[in-house]
PDB file of C-alpha atoms and ligand atoms in Angstrom:
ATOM      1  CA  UNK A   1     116.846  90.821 123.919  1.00 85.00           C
ATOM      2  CA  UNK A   2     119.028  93.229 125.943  1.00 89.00           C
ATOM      3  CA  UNK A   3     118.352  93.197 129.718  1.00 95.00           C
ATOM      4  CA  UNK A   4     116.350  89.915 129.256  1.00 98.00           C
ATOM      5  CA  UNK A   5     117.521  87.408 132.317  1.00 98.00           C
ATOM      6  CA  UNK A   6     116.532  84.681 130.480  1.00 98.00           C
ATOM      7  CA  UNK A   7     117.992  85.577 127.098  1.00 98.00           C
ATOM      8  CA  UNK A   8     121.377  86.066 129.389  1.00 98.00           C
ATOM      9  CA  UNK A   9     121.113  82.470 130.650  1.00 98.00           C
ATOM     10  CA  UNK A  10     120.832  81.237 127.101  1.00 98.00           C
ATOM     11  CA  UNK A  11     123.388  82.822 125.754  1.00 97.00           C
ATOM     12  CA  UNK A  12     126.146  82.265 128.385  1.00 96.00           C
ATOM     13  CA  UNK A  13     126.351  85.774 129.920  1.00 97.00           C
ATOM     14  CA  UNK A  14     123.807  84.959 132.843  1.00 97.00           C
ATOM     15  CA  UNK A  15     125.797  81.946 134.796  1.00 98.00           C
ATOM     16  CA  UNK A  16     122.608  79.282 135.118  1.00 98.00           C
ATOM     17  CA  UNK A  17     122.850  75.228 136.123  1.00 98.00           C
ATOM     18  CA  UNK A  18     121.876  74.113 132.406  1.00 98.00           C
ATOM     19  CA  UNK A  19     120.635  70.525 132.877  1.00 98.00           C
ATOM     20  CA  UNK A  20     119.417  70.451 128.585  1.00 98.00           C
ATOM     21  CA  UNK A  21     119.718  72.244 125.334  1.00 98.00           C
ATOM     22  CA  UNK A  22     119.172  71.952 121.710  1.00 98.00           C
ATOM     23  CA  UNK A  23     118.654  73.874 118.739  1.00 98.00           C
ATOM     24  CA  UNK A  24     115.757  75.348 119.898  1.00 98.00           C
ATOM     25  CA  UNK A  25     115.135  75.174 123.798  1.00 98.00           C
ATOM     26  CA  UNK A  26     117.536  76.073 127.000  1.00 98.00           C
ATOM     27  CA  UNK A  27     116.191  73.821 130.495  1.00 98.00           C
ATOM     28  CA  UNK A  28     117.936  74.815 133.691  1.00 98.00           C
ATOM     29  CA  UNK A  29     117.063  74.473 137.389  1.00 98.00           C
ATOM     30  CA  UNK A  30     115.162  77.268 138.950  1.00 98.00           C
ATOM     31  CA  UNK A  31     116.789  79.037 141.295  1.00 98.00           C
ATOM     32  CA  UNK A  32     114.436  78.902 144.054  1.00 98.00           C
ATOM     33  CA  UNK A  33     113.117  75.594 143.654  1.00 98.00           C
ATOM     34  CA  UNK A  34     109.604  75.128 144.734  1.00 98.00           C
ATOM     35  CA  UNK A  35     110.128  71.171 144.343  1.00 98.00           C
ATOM     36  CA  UNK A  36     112.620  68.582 144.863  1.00 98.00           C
ATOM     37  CA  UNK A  37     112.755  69.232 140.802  1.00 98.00           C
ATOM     38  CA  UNK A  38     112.300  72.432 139.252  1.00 98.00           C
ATOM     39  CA  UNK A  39     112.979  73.294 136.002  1.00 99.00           C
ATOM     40  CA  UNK A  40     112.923  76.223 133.549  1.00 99.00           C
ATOM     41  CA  UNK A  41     112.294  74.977 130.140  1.00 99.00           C
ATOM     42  CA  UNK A  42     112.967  78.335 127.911  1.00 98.00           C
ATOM     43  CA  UNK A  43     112.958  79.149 123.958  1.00 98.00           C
ATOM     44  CA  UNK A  44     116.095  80.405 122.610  1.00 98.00           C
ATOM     45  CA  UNK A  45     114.112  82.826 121.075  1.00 98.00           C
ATOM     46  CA  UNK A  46     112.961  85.469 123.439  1.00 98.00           C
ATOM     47  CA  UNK A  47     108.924  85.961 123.443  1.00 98.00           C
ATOM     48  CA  UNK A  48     107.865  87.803 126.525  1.00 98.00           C
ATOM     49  CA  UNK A  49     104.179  86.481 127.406  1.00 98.00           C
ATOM     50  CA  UNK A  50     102.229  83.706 125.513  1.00 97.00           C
ATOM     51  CA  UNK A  51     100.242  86.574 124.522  1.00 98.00           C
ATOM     52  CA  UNK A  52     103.273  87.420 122.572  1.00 98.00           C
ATOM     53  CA  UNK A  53     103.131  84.152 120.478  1.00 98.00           C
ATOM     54  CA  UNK A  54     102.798  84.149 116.425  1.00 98.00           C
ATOM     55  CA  UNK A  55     101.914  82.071 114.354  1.00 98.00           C
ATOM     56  CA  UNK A  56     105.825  81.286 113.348  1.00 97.00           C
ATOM     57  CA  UNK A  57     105.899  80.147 117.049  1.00 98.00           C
ATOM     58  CA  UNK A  58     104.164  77.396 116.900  1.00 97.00           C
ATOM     59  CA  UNK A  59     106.216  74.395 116.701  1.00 97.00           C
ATOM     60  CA  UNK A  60     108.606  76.214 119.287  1.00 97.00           C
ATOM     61  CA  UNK A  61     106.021  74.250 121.778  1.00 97.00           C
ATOM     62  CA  UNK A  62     106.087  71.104 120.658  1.00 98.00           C
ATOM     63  CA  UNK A  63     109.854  71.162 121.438  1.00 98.00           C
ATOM     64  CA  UNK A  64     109.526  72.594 124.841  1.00 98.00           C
ATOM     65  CA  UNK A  65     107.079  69.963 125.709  1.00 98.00           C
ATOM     66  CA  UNK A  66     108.991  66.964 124.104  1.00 98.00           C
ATOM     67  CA  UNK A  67     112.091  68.464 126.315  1.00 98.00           C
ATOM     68  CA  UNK A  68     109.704  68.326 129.352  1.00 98.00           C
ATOM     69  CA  UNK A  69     108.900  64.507 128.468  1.00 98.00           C
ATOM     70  CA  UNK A  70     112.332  63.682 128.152  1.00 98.00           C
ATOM     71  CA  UNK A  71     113.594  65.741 131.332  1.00 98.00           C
ATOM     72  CA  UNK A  72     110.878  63.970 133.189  1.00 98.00           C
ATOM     73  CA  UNK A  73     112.184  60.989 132.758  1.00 98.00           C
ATOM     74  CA  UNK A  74     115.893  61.807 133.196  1.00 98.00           C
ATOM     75  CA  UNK A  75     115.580  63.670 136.809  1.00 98.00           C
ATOM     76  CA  UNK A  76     112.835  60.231 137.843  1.00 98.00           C
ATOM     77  CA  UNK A  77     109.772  62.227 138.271  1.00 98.00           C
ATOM     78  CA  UNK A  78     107.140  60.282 135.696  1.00 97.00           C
ATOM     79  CA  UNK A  79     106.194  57.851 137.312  1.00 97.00           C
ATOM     80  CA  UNK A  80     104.727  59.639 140.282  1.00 96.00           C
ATOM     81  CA  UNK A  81     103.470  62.945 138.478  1.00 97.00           C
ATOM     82  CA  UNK A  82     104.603  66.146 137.298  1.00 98.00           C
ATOM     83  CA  UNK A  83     103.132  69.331 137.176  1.00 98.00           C
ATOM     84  CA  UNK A  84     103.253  71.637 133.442  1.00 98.00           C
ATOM     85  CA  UNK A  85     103.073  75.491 133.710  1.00 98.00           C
ATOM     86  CA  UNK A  86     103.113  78.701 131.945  1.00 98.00           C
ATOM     87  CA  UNK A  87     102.121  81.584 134.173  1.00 98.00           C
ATOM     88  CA  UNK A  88     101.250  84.795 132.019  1.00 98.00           C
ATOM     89  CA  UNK A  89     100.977  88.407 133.087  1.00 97.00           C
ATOM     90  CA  UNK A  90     102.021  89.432 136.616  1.00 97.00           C
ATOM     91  CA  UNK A  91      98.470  88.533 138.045  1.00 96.00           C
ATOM     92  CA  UNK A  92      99.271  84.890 137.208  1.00 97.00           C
ATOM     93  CA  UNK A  93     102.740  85.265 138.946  1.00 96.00           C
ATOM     94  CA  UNK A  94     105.196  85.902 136.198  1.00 98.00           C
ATOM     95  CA  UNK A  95     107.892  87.437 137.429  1.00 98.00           C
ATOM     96  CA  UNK A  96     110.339  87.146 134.127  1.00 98.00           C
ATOM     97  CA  UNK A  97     108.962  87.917 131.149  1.00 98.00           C
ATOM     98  CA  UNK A  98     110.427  85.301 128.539  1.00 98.00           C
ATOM     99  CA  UNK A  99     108.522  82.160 128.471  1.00 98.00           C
ATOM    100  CA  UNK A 100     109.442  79.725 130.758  1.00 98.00           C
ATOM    101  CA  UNK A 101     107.753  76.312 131.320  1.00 98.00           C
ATOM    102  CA  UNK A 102     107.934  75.514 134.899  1.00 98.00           C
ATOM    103  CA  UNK A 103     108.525  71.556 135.228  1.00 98.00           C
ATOM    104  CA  UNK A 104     107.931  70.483 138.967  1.00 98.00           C
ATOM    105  CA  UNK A 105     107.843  67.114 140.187  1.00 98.00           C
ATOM    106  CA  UNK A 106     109.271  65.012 143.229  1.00 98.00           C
ATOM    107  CA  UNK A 107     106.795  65.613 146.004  1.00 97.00           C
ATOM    108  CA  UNK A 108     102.397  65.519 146.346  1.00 96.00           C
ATOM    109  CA  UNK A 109     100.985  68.625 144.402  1.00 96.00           C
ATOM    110  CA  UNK A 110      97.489  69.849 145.248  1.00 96.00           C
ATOM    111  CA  UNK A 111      94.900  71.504 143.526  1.00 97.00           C
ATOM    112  CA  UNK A 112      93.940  73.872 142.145  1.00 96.00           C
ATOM    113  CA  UNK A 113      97.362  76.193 142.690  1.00 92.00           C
ATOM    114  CA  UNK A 114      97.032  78.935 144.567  1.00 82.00           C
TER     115      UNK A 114
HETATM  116  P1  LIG B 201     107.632  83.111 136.925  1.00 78.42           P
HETATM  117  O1  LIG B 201     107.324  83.690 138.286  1.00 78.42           O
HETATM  118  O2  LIG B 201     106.603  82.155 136.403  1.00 78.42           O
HETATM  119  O3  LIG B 201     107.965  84.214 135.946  1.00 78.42           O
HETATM  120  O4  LIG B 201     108.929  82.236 137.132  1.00 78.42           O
HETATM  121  C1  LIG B 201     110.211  82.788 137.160  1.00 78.42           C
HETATM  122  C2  LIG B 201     111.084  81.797 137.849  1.00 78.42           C
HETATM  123  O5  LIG B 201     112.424  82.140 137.567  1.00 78.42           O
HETATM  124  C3  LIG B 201     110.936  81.774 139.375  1.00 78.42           C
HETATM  125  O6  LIG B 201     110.540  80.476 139.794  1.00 78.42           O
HETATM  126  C4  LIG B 201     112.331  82.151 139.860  1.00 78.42           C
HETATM  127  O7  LIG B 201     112.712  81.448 141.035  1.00 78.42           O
HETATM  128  C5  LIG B 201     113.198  81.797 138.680  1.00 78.42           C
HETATM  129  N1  LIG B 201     114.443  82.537 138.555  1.00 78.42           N
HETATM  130  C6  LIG B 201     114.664  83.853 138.750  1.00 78.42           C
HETATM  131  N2  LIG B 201     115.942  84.177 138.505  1.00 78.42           N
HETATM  132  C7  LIG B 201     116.556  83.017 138.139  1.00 78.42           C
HETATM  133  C8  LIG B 201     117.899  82.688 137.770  1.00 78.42           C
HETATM  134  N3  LIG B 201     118.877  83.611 137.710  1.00 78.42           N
HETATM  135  N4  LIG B 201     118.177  81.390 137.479  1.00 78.42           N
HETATM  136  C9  LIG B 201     117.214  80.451 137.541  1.00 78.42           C
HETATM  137  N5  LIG B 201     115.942  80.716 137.879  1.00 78.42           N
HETATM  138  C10 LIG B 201     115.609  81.969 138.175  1.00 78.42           C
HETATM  139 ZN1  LIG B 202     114.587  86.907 126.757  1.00 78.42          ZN
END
């Protein structure tokens, strides 16, 4: 998608620190980390809210998950806990609209988020 940060990132044009990709998901570190780790965990395919999501979609988040397992384990944040999440819609705090999976770990989190 034209003008899409994200979609620039995965395709190369958008310089990003890429720690993980496959066939079907881009990971790179955020760049305003609000954690010792913070990751981006994106589809290749661009989908702008989760509202967006079809049916086709589906498995798309079973591979963004298993990615957050496995990065989890490479950067040494699951043993101690992580923290998961999609925000959707400006009101929850999404600021770039193609999905991202924040994966945060490395320090105490609290709840609930602000
Ligand atoms: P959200 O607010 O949930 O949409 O999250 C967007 C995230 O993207 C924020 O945590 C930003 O710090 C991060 N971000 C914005 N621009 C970039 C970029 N060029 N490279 C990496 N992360 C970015
Ligand atoms: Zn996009």
């Amino acid at each position: 998608m034209a003008d899409c940060l994200f979609c620039g990132i995965v395709n190369g044009d958008v310089k990003g620190e890429v720690v993980y990709q496959d066939s079907s998901v881009v990971a790179f570190k955020d760049i305003k980390p609000k954690a010792p780790v913070h990751l981006l965990i994106v589809p290749r395919k661009h989908i702008a809210t989760l509202l967006d999501v079809e049916e086709g979609d589906k498995g798309l988040f079973g591979d963004i998950f298993f990615a957050a397992n496995k990065l989890a384990g490479d950067h040494g944040i699951s043993q101690d806990g992580f923290r998961v999440v999609f925000n959707c819609g400006e009101g929850a705090g999404q600021s770039v609209f193609h999905i991202h999976l924040h994966l945060l770990g490395g320090r105490a989190m609290t709840w609930p988020p602000g």
